[in-house]
């Protein structure tokens, strides 16, 4: 009987090992990304999981001859000799002098969009229509490798701070955040809602684990077609108990962001270089109260009508202001108006018109909302009633408060929003693998 014992090493040499194999014959696997034929030789770029390996074909090196099966997007196994190649900038590069190519899978058609050049240059909508193909382009791919790094940094940092990773249900009896942007679903004849955030569940788990986090999709029925809203996005959430102040949450986020940026610098260098990512230096993050930030905006910008919240132009202005004043790419805005924050937000005991809450702006865009939550049962019930809600509908949520909860708070950080501004995109769809918006549910 055959036995299965674990992952088999088939003896392929990763590019990172080329430096130890100069002048030796090695075996690699990958997809033919690009072929440039010259008169008596050819460059064949092989796309592996993370890099492009330059392979050189010449009748001088091998018996093998190029043929009609050697086409872009074919999957191949290649053997050849590793040689050090000349680079203009003097950096170390290695290439493979091809001895043999074995094609193991051939494409049935030529890609609908050119992906073998440095960049995908078609319109964003065409790019998104052809996502399974355009994501193969190394620059497109690098966006999502960076995105992986962000999630990984968030996870690793919180794990180091004794947070427990959780998964909350996405089909719920009520939307957590209220408002009109909740998706309704027919659930065996009953109306249920897709989760707008893991809010109610992560709070319920504070008395269980004290500190929890979740990285998962959330759903918002955004009715407008904007450059910063998706209908499904990845929310990086955490919630922590026994906080002494709501600034503990902001400090935790600052720690996480420092860790993430450092991780990108150290472990995502190929992608950071390829995309020329401008990684923010974070030493500390300045804070400003909502009221003061609003005054600044009113002084500097015209036609401000909404005094309870910020328009995107105001956020952009505050981003520039933080850069000029504090040389910071980030700015915490605190103490948002009680009227504008959800029912679970704790009011400031010193001024109940405002809340112990914050948003984090990154280069002039909101990427996080967070704050301290109400933990006292009577206080929560009273606030619900004041806001016209029926506490009876939230019986299971209120178990948290009824049976005792420590002071706690947390936040939600939009992964695509952070990726978008880190990489300097104007549209959040650039930083979303398969975006869902009012016009798009496919691919
Ligand atoms: P906005 O005011 O920008 O519409 P919001 O205040 O309604 O956002 P929150 O409920 O505070 O959003 O969500 C927390 C974070 O989740 C936001 O700071 C943002 O990073 C992200 N986010 C919210 N809505 C979306 C969306 N529709 N698409 C992508 N990311 C979003
Ligand atoms: Mg918000």
CSV table of C-alpha atoms and ligand atoms in Angstrom, one decimal:
chain,number,residue,atom,x,y,z
A,1,UNK,CA,0.0,0.0,0.0
A,2,UNK,CA,1.2,3.5,-0.8
A,3,UNK,CA,1.8,5.7,2.2
A,4,UNK,CA,1.5,9.4,2.3
A,5,UNK,CA,4.2,11.0,4.5
A,6,UNK,CA,4.2,14.7,3.8
A,7,UNK,CA,5.4,17.2,1.2
A,8,UNK,CA,7.7,15.8,-1.4
A,9,UNK,CA,10.8,17.7,-2.5
A,10,UNK,CA,10.9,17.4,-6.3
A,11,UNK,CA,14.3,19.0,-6.5
A,12,UNK,CA,13.5,22.4,-8.1
A,13,UNK,CA,15.9,25.2,-7.3
A,14,UNK,CA,14.3,28.4,-6.2
A,15,UNK,CA,15.8,31.7,-7.5
A,16,UNK,CA,16.9,32.6,-4.0
A,17,UNK,CA,19.3,29.6,-4.2
A,18,UNK,CA,20.8,30.5,-7.6
A,19,UNK,CA,23.6,32.4,-5.9
A,20,UNK,CA,24.8,29.1,-4.4
A,21,UNK,CA,24.6,27.2,-7.7
A,22,UNK,CA,26.5,29.3,-10.1
A,23,UNK,CA,27.9,27.2,-13.0
A,24,UNK,CA,25.7,24.3,-11.8
A,25,UNK,CA,22.8,22.7,-13.7
A,26,UNK,CA,19.5,23.1,-11.9
A,27,UNK,CA,15.8,22.5,-12.6
A,28,UNK,CA,13.1,25.1,-12.3
A,29,UNK,CA,9.3,25.3,-12.9
A,30,UNK,CA,7.1,28.2,-13.9
A,31,UNK,CA,5.1,29.8,-16.5
A,32,UNK,CA,6.6,31.3,-19.7
A,33,UNK,CA,5.9,35.0,-19.1
A,34,UNK,CA,7.6,36.6,-22.0
A,35,UNK,CA,9.6,35.6,-25.0
A,36,UNK,CA,12.0,37.9,-26.8
A,37,UNK,CA,13.5,36.3,-29.9
A,38,UNK,CA,16.8,37.7,-31.3
A,39,UNK,CA,18.5,36.5,-34.5
A,40,UNK,CA,20.4,33.6,-33.0
A,41,UNK,CA,19.2,33.5,-29.4
A,42,UNK,CA,16.1,34.3,-27.2
A,43,UNK,CA,15.3,35.6,-23.7
A,44,UNK,CA,12.6,33.6,-22.0
A,45,UNK,CA,11.2,35.1,-18.8
A,46,UNK,CA,9.9,32.4,-16.4
A,47,UNK,CA,7.3,33.6,-13.9
A,48,UNK,CA,7.6,31.7,-10.6
A,49,UNK,CA,5.5,32.2,-7.5
A,50,UNK,CA,7.2,35.4,-6.7
A,51,UNK,CA,9.8,36.4,-9.3
A,52,UNK,CA,10.7,36.5,-12.9
A,53,UNK,CA,13.7,34.4,-13.8
A,54,UNK,CA,15.6,35.3,-17.0
A,55,UNK,CA,16.4,32.2,-19.1
A,56,UNK,CA,18.6,32.4,-22.2
A,57,UNK,CA,18.1,30.1,-25.1
A,58,UNK,CA,20.9,29.6,-27.6
A,59,UNK,CA,21.7,26.7,-29.9
A,60,UNK,CA,25.2,27.1,-28.4
A,61,UNK,CA,24.0,25.8,-25.0
A,62,UNK,CA,21.8,22.9,-25.9
A,63,UNK,CA,20.5,20.3,-28.3
A,64,UNK,CA,17.0,21.6,-27.6
A,65,UNK,CA,15.3,23.8,-30.3
A,66,UNK,CA,12.6,26.4,-29.8
A,67,UNK,CA,9.3,25.2,-31.3
A,68,UNK,CA,5.6,26.2,-31.6
A,69,UNK,CA,4.9,24.8,-28.1
A,70,UNK,CA,7.2,27.4,-26.5
A,71,UNK,CA,4.6,30.1,-26.1
A,72,UNK,CA,3.7,32.7,-23.4
A,73,UNK,CA,1.5,31.3,-20.6
A,74,UNK,CA,2.6,27.7,-21.2
A,75,UNK,CA,3.7,25.9,-18.0
A,76,UNK,CA,7.2,24.5,-18.2
A,77,UNK,CA,9.9,22.7,-16.4
A,78,UNK,CA,13.3,23.9,-17.4
A,79,UNK,CA,16.8,22.6,-16.8
A,80,UNK,CA,19.9,24.8,-17.4
A,81,UNK,CA,23.1,26.2,-16.0
A,82,UNK,CA,23.0,29.1,-13.6
A,83,UNK,CA,25.2,32.0,-14.6
A,84,UNK,CA,25.8,35.4,-13.1
A,85,UNK,CA,24.4,38.1,-15.4
A,86,UNK,CA,25.6,41.6,-16.1
A,87,UNK,CA,23.4,44.4,-14.7
A,88,UNK,CA,23.6,48.0,-15.4
A,89,UNK,CA,23.4,49.0,-11.7
A,90,UNK,CA,25.9,46.5,-10.6
A,91,UNK,CA,23.4,44.5,-8.6
A,92,UNK,CA,23.6,40.7,-8.3
A,93,UNK,CA,21.5,38.9,-10.9
A,94,UNK,CA,21.5,35.3,-12.1
A,95,UNK,CA,20.1,33.8,-15.2
A,96,UNK,CA,19.7,30.3,-16.6
A,97,UNK,CA,21.3,29.1,-19.8
A,98,UNK,CA,18.6,26.7,-21.1
A,99,UNK,CA,19.5,23.1,-21.7
A,100,UNK,CA,16.0,21.8,-22.0
A,101,UNK,CA,12.4,22.9,-21.8
A,102,UNK,CA,9.5,20.5,-21.0
A,103,UNK,CA,6.1,22.0,-21.6
A,104,UNK,CA,3.6,20.5,-19.2
A,105,UNK,CA,0.5,22.5,-20.0
A,106,UNK,CA,-0.3,24.7,-23.0
A,107,UNK,CA,-2.8,27.6,-23.2
A,108,UNK,CA,-5.7,27.4,-25.6
A,109,UNK,CA,-5.7,31.0,-26.5
A,110,UNK,CA,-3.6,34.2,-26.3
A,111,UNK,CA,-4.5,36.4,-23.3
A,112,UNK,CA,-7.2,39.1,-24.0
A,113,UNK,CA,-5.0,41.8,-22.4
A,114,UNK,CA,-1.2,42.2,-22.7
A,115,UNK,CA,0.2,41.1,-19.4
A,116,UNK,CA,3.8,40.3,-20.3
A,117,UNK,CA,4.9,43.9,-20.4
A,118,UNK,CA,6.1,45.8,-17.3
A,119,UNK,CA,2.6,47.1,-16.6
A,120,UNK,CA,-1.0,46.3,-17.5
A,121,UNK,CA,-1.9,49.5,-19.4
A,122,UNK,CA,-5.6,48.9,-20.3
A,123,UNK,CA,-8.5,50.8,-18.6
A,124,UNK,CA,-9.2,49.7,-15.0
A,125,UNK,CA,-12.6,48.3,-16.0
A,126,UNK,CA,-11.0,46.1,-18.7
A,127,UNK,CA,-8.3,45.1,-16.2
A,128,UNK,CA,-11.1,44.1,-13.7
A,129,UNK,CA,-13.1,42.2,-16.4
A,130,UNK,CA,-10.1,40.1,-17.0
A,131,UNK,CA,-8.8,39.8,-13.4
A,132,UNK,CA,-7.9,36.1,-13.5
A,133,UNK,CA,-5.4,37.0,-16.3
A,134,UNK,CA,-4.3,40.5,-15.4
A,135,UNK,CA,-3.4,39.5,-11.9
A,136,UNK,CA,-0.6,37.4,-13.5
A,137,UNK,CA,1.3,40.5,-14.4
A,138,UNK,CA,4.0,40.9,-11.8
A,139,UNK,CA,3.1,44.5,-10.9
A,140,UNK,CA,-0.6,43.6,-10.4
A,141,UNK,CA,0.4,40.6,-8.4
A,142,UNK,CA,2.8,42.6,-6.2
A,143,UNK,CA,-0.2,44.8,-5.0
A,144,UNK,CA,-1.7,41.7,-3.4
A,145,UNK,CA,1.5,40.4,-2.1
A,146,UNK,CA,1.8,43.7,-0.2
A,147,UNK,CA,-1.8,43.3,0.9
A,148,UNK,CA,-0.9,39.9,2.2
A,149,UNK,CA,2.0,41.5,4.1
A,150,UNK,CA,-0.4,44.0,5.7
A,151,UNK,CA,-2.7,41.3,7.0
A,152,UNK,CA,0.1,39.2,8.1
A,153,UNK,CA,1.6,42.1,10.0
A,154,UNK,CA,-1.7,42.8,11.7
A,155,UNK,CA,-2.1,39.2,12.7
A,156,UNK,CA,1.5,38.7,13.9
A,157,UNK,CA,1.5,41.9,15.9
A,158,UNK,CA,-1.8,41.1,17.6
A,159,UNK,CA,-0.8,37.6,18.3
A,160,UNK,CA,2.3,38.9,20.0
A,161,UNK,CA,0.0,41.1,22.2
A,162,UNK,CA,-2.0,38.0,23.3
A,163,UNK,CA,-5.0,38.5,21.0
A,164,UNK,CA,-7.1,35.5,20.0
A,165,UNK,CA,-8.1,35.2,16.4
A,166,UNK,CA,-11.9,34.7,15.9
A,167,UNK,CA,-14.4,34.2,13.1
A,168,UNK,CA,-17.8,35.7,13.6
A,169,UNK,CA,-20.9,34.8,11.6
A,170,UNK,CA,-21.7,36.8,8.5
A,171,UNK,CA,-25.4,36.0,8.3
A,172,UNK,CA,-27.1,37.8,11.2
A,173,UNK,CA,-30.4,38.8,12.7
A,174,UNK,CA,-29.4,42.5,12.5
A,175,UNK,CA,-26.8,44.7,10.9
A,176,UNK,CA,-24.3,46.0,13.4
A,177,UNK,CA,-23.7,49.4,12.1
A,178,UNK,CA,-27.3,50.5,11.3
A,179,UNK,CA,-28.0,52.8,8.5
A,180,UNK,CA,-29.3,52.0,5.0
A,181,UNK,CA,-26.3,50.1,3.7
A,182,UNK,CA,-27.2,46.7,5.0
A,183,UNK,CA,-27.8,43.8,2.6
A,184,UNK,CA,-31.0,41.9,3.2
A,185,UNK,CA,-31.1,38.2,2.5
A,186,UNK,CA,-34.0,35.7,2.3
A,187,UNK,CA,-33.2,33.0,4.8
A,188,UNK,CA,-35.8,30.3,4.4
A,189,UNK,CA,-38.6,32.9,4.3
A,190,UNK,CA,-37.1,35.1,7.0
A,191,UNK,CA,-35.2,38.3,6.5
A,192,UNK,CA,-31.7,38.3,7.7
A,193,UNK,CA,-28.7,40.6,7.1
A,194,UNK,CA,-25.2,40.2,5.9
A,195,UNK,CA,-22.7,41.4,8.5
A,196,UNK,CA,-21.6,45.1,8.1
A,197,UNK,CA,-19.0,44.4,10.8
A,198,UNK,CA,-18.1,41.8,13.4
A,199,UNK,CA,-18.9,44.4,16.1
A,200,UNK,CA,-21.5,42.7,18.2
A,201,UNK,CA,-19.7,39.4,18.2
A,202,UNK,CA,-16.2,40.7,18.9
A,203,UNK,CA,-17.6,42.6,21.9
A,204,UNK,CA,-19.3,39.4,23.1
A,205,UNK,CA,-15.9,37.7,23.1
A,206,UNK,CA,-14.1,40.2,25.2
A,207,UNK,CA,-15.3,38.6,28.5
A,208,UNK,CA,-14.2,35.3,27.0
A,209,UNK,CA,-10.8,36.0,25.6
A,210,UNK,CA,-10.1,39.6,26.8
A,211,UNK,CA,-8.5,40.4,23.4
A,212,UNK,CA,-9.8,39.2,20.0
A,213,UNK,CA,-9.2,40.0,16.4
A,214,UNK,CA,-10.7,39.1,13.1
A,215,UNK,CA,-9.6,39.5,9.5
A,216,UNK,CA,-12.7,38.8,7.3
A,217,UNK,CA,-15.1,40.1,4.7
A,218,UNK,CA,-17.9,42.5,5.6
A,219,UNK,CA,-20.7,43.7,3.5
A,220,UNK,CA,-22.0,47.2,2.9
A,221,UNK,CA,-24.7,48.0,0.4
A,222,UNK,CA,-23.1,51.3,-0.7
A,223,UNK,CA,-25.6,52.9,-3.1
A,224,UNK,CA,-23.0,55.2,-4.6
A,225,UNK,CA,-20.3,54.5,-7.1
A,226,UNK,CA,-17.3,56.1,-5.3
A,227,UNK,CA,-13.6,55.5,-5.6
A,228,UNK,CA,-13.3,54.4,-1.9
A,229,UNK,CA,-16.3,52.2,-1.3
A,230,UNK,CA,-16.7,48.5,-2.0
A,231,UNK,CA,-19.8,46.4,-1.3
A,232,UNK,CA,-17.6,43.7,0.2
A,233,UNK,CA,-14.3,44.5,1.8
A,234,UNK,CA,-11.9,42.9,4.2
A,235,UNK,CA,-12.1,44.4,7.7
A,236,UNK,CA,-9.3,44.0,10.1
A,237,UNK,CA,-10.9,44.3,13.5
A,238,UNK,CA,-9.8,44.0,17.0
A,239,UNK,CA,-11.5,44.5,20.4
A,240,UNK,CA,-9.7,44.6,23.7
A,241,UNK,CA,-10.8,44.5,27.4
A,242,UNK,CA,-9.6,46.2,30.5
A,243,UNK,CA,-8.6,49.3,28.7
A,244,UNK,CA,-7.7,52.2,31.0
A,245,UNK,CA,-8.5,54.8,28.3
A,246,UNK,CA,-9.7,54.8,24.7
A,247,UNK,CA,-6.2,55.9,23.7
A,248,UNK,CA,-5.0,52.3,24.6
A,249,UNK,CA,-6.8,51.3,21.4
A,250,UNK,CA,-5.0,54.0,19.4
A,251,UNK,CA,-1.7,52.9,20.9
A,252,UNK,CA,-2.4,49.3,19.9
A,253,UNK,CA,-3.1,50.4,16.4
A,254,UNK,CA,0.0,52.5,16.2
A,255,UNK,CA,2.0,49.5,17.4
A,256,UNK,CA,0.4,47.3,14.7
A,257,UNK,CA,1.1,49.9,12.0
A,258,UNK,CA,4.7,50.2,12.9
A,259,UNK,CA,5.1,46.5,12.8
A,260,UNK,CA,3.3,46.2,9.5
A,261,UNK,CA,5.5,48.8,7.8
A,262,UNK,CA,8.6,47.2,9.1
A,263,UNK,CA,7.5,43.8,7.9
A,264,UNK,CA,6.9,45.2,4.5
A,265,UNK,CA,10.4,46.7,4.4
A,266,UNK,CA,12.1,43.6,5.5
A,267,UNK,CA,10.1,40.7,4.0
A,268,UNK,CA,8.4,42.2,1.0
A,269,UNK,CA,11.4,44.0,-0.5
A,270,UNK,CA,10.9,42.7,-4.1
A,271,UNK,CA,7.3,44.0,-4.2
A,272,UNK,CA,8.2,47.2,-2.4
A,273,UNK,CA,10.9,47.9,-4.9
A,274,UNK,CA,8.8,46.8,-7.9
A,275,UNK,CA,6.0,49.2,-7.0
A,276,UNK,CA,8.3,51.9,-5.6
A,277,UNK,CA,6.2,51.9,-2.4
A,278,UNK,CA,6.6,54.9,-0.2
A,279,UNK,CA,6.5,53.3,3.2
A,280,UNK,CA,5.6,55.8,5.9
A,281,UNK,CA,7.9,56.3,8.8
A,282,UNK,CA,6.0,56.1,12.1
A,283,UNK,CA,7.4,57.3,15.3
A,284,UNK,CA,4.3,58.7,16.8
A,285,UNK,CA,0.9,59.7,15.5
A,286,UNK,CA,-0.5,63.2,16.2
A,287,UNK,CA,-4.1,63.5,17.6
A,288,UNK,CA,-6.6,66.3,17.1
A,289,UNK,CA,-10.2,66.6,18.4
A,290,UNK,CA,-13.0,66.5,15.9
A,291,UNK,CA,-14.1,70.0,16.9
A,292,UNK,CA,-10.7,71.5,16.4
A,293,UNK,CA,-10.2,69.7,13.1
A,294,UNK,CA,-13.5,71.0,11.9
A,295,UNK,CA,-12.5,74.5,12.8
A,296,UNK,CA,-9.3,74.2,10.8
A,297,UNK,CA,-11.3,72.9,7.8
A,298,UNK,CA,-13.9,75.8,8.1
A,299,UNK,CA,-11.0,78.3,8.2
A,300,UNK,CA,-9.2,76.9,5.1
A,301,UNK,CA,-11.9,75.4,2.9
A,302,UNK,CA,-15.0,76.9,1.4
A,303,UNK,CA,-18.6,75.7,1.3
A,304,UNK,CA,-18.6,73.4,4.3
A,305,UNK,CA,-22.1,72.6,5.2
A,306,UNK,CA,-22.0,69.4,7.2
A,307,UNK,CA,-20.7,70.3,10.6
A,308,UNK,CA,-21.2,66.8,12.0
A,309,UNK,CA,-18.8,64.9,9.8
A,310,UNK,CA,-16.0,65.3,7.2
A,311,UNK,CA,-16.3,65.4,3.5
A,312,UNK,CA,-13.5,63.6,1.6
A,313,UNK,CA,-12.0,67.1,0.7
A,314,UNK,CA,-11.7,67.9,4.4
A,315,UNK,CA,-10.0,64.6,5.1
A,316,UNK,CA,-7.6,65.3,2.3
A,317,UNK,CA,-6.9,68.7,3.7
A,318,UNK,CA,-6.3,67.4,7.2
A,319,UNK,CA,-3.9,64.8,5.7
A,320,UNK,CA,-1.9,67.6,4.2
A,321,UNK,CA,-2.1,69.6,7.4
A,322,UNK,CA,-0.7,66.7,9.4
A,323,UNK,CA,2.1,66.2,7.0
A,324,UNK,CA,3.1,69.9,7.1
A,325,UNK,CA,2.7,70.4,10.9
A,326,UNK,CA,4.0,67.1,12.2
A,327,UNK,CA,5.6,65.4,9.1
A,328,UNK,CA,3.1,62.6,9.8
A,329,UNK,CA,1.3,60.5,7.2
A,330,UNK,CA,-1.2,59.6,9.8
A,331,UNK,CA,-3.6,61.6,12.0
A,332,UNK,CA,-6.0,60.5,14.7
A,333,UNK,CA,-9.1,62.6,14.9
A,334,UNK,CA,-10.9,62.0,18.2
A,335,UNK,CA,-14.1,62.8,20.1
A,336,UNK,CA,-16.6,62.5,17.2
A,337,UNK,CA,-20.1,63.8,17.9
A,338,UNK,CA,-22.3,61.4,19.8
A,339,UNK,CA,-25.0,61.8,17.2
A,340,UNK,CA,-22.8,60.5,14.5
A,341,UNK,CA,-21.4,57.4,16.1
A,342,UNK,CA,-23.2,54.0,16.5
A,343,UNK,CA,-25.2,53.1,19.6
A,344,UNK,CA,-22.5,51.1,21.2
A,345,UNK,CA,-20.1,54.0,21.4
A,346,UNK,CA,-19.3,55.4,24.9
A,347,UNK,CA,-20.0,59.1,25.4
A,348,UNK,CA,-17.3,61.2,27.0
A,349,UNK,CA,-18.3,61.6,30.7
A,350,UNK,CA,-16.8,65.1,30.6
A,351,UNK,CA,-18.9,66.1,27.6
A,352,UNK,CA,-21.7,63.7,26.6
A,353,UNK,CA,-22.2,65.5,23.3
A,354,UNK,CA,-19.0,63.8,22.1
A,355,UNK,CA,-17.7,60.2,22.2
A,356,UNK,CA,-14.6,58.4,23.3
A,357,UNK,CA,-14.0,57.5,19.6
A,358,UNK,CA,-11.6,58.2,16.9
A,359,UNK,CA,-10.9,57.8,13.2
A,360,UNK,CA,-7.4,57.3,11.7
A,361,UNK,CA,-6.6,59.2,8.6
A,362,UNK,CA,-3.8,58.0,6.4
A,363,UNK,CA,-2.6,60.4,3.8
A,364,UNK,CA,-5.9,62.2,4.0
A,365,UNK,CA,-8.2,59.2,3.8
A,366,UNK,CA,-10.2,57.5,6.7
A,367,UNK,CA,-8.8,54.0,7.1
A,368,UNK,CA,-10.1,53.2,10.6
A,369,UNK,CA,-12.9,54.0,13.0
A,370,UNK,CA,-12.7,52.9,16.6
A,371,UNK,CA,-13.4,53.8,20.2
A,372,UNK,CA,-14.5,52.7,23.6
A,373,UNK,CA,-17.8,50.9,23.9
A,374,UNK,CA,-20.4,51.0,26.6
A,375,UNK,CA,-20.0,48.2,29.0
A,376,UNK,CA,-22.6,49.0,31.6
A,377,UNK,CA,-26.0,47.3,31.0
A,378,UNK,CA,-28.3,50.2,32.1
A,379,UNK,CA,-26.2,52.8,30.2
A,380,UNK,CA,-26.4,50.7,27.0
A,381,UNK,CA,-30.2,50.2,27.3
A,382,UNK,CA,-30.7,53.9,28.0
A,383,UNK,CA,-28.6,54.9,24.9
A,384,UNK,CA,-30.5,52.5,22.7
A,385,UNK,CA,-33.8,53.9,23.9
A,386,UNK,CA,-32.6,57.5,23.4
A,387,UNK,CA,-31.7,56.5,19.8
A,388,UNK,CA,-35.1,55.1,19.1
A,389,UNK,CA,-34.0,51.5,19.2
A,390,UNK,CA,-35.8,48.6,20.8
A,391,UNK,CA,-33.5,46.9,23.3
A,392,UNK,CA,-35.7,43.7,23.2
A,393,UNK,CA,-34.4,43.2,19.6
A,394,UNK,CA,-30.9,43.0,20.9
A,395,UNK,CA,-31.4,40.6,23.7
A,396,UNK,CA,-28.5,38.3,22.8
A,397,UNK,CA,-26.2,41.3,22.2
A,398,UNK,CA,-27.1,42.7,25.6
A,399,UNK,CA,-26.1,39.5,27.4
A,400,UNK,CA,-22.6,40.9,27.2
A,401,UNK,CA,-23.6,43.8,29.4
A,402,UNK,CA,-26.2,42.1,31.5
A,403,UNK,CA,-23.8,39.4,32.7
A,404,UNK,CA,-20.8,41.7,33.1
A,405,UNK,CA,-18.2,43.1,30.8
A,406,UNK,CA,-14.9,44.9,31.5
A,407,UNK,CA,-14.3,48.3,30.0
A,408,UNK,CA,-13.3,47.7,26.4
A,409,UNK,CA,-13.0,49.1,22.9
A,410,UNK,CA,-11.6,48.3,19.5
A,411,UNK,CA,-11.5,49.3,15.9
A,412,UNK,CA,-12.1,48.3,12.3
A,413,UNK,CA,-9.4,48.9,9.7
A,414,UNK,CA,-10.2,48.6,6.0
A,415,UNK,CA,-7.6,46.5,4.3
A,416,UNK,CA,-8.2,47.7,0.7
A,417,UNK,CA,-8.3,51.3,1.8
A,418,UNK,CA,-5.0,51.0,3.5
A,419,UNK,CA,-3.5,49.2,0.6
A,420,UNK,CA,-4.9,51.8,-1.8
A,421,UNK,CA,-3.3,54.7,-0.1
A,422,UNK,CA,0.0,53.0,0.7
A,423,UNK,CA,0.4,52.2,-3.0
A,424,UNK,CA,-0.8,55.6,-4.1
A,425,UNK,CA,-3.9,54.5,-6.0
A,426,UNK,CA,-6.9,56.9,-6.6
A,427,UNK,CA,-9.4,54.0,-6.7
A,428,UNK,CA,-9.9,51.3,-4.1
A,429,UNK,CA,-10.6,48.8,-6.9
A,430,UNK,CA,-7.0,48.8,-7.9
A,431,UNK,CA,-6.3,47.4,-4.4
A,432,UNK,CA,-9.0,44.8,-4.6
A,433,UNK,CA,-8.5,41.4,-6.3
A,434,UNK,CA,-12.1,40.8,-7.3
A,435,UNK,CA,-14.1,44.0,-6.4
A,436,UNK,CA,-17.8,44.0,-5.7
A,437,UNK,CA,-19.4,47.3,-6.4
A,438,UNK,CA,-22.9,48.5,-7.6
A,439,UNK,CA,-22.0,47.5,-11.2
A,440,UNK,CA,-19.8,44.5,-10.6
A,441,UNK,CA,-20.2,41.1,-9.1
A,442,UNK,CA,-18.0,39.2,-11.6
A,443,UNK,CA,-15.4,37.9,-12.0
B,1,LIG,P1,-16.9,56.1,5.2
B,1,LIG,O1,-17.3,57.2,6.1
B,1,LIG,O2,-15.6,56.3,4.5
B,1,LIG,O3,-17.9,55.6,4.2
B,1,LIG,P2,-17.5,54.5,7.4
B,1,LIG,O4,-17.2,55.5,8.5
B,1,LIG,O5,-18.9,54.3,7.0
B,1,LIG,O6,-16.6,54.8,6.1
B,1,LIG,P3,-16.7,52.4,9.2
B,1,LIG,O7,-18.0,51.8,9.6
B,1,LIG,O8,-16.1,53.4,10.2
B,1,LIG,O9,-16.9,53.1,7.8
B,1,LIG,O10,-15.7,51.2,8.8
B,1,LIG,C1,-14.4,51.1,9.3
B,1,LIG,C2,-13.4,51.1,8.2
B,1,LIG,O11,-13.7,50.2,7.2
B,1,LIG,C3,-13.3,52.5,7.5
B,1,LIG,O12,-12.5,53.4,8.1
B,1,LIG,C4,-12.7,52.0,6.1
B,1,LIG,O13,-11.3,51.8,6.2
B,1,LIG,C5,-13.4,50.7,5.9
B,1,LIG,N1,-14.6,50.8,5.1
B,1,LIG,C6,-15.8,51.2,5.5
B,1,LIG,N2,-16.7,51.1,4.4
B,1,LIG,C7,-16.0,50.7,3.4
B,1,LIG,C8,-16.4,50.3,2.1
B,1,LIG,N3,-17.6,50.4,1.6
B,1,LIG,N4,-15.4,49.9,1.2
B,1,LIG,C9,-14.1,49.7,1.7
B,1,LIG,N5,-13.7,50.0,2.9
B,1,LIG,C10,-14.7,50.5,3.8
B,2,LIG,MG1,-15.9,55.4,10.0
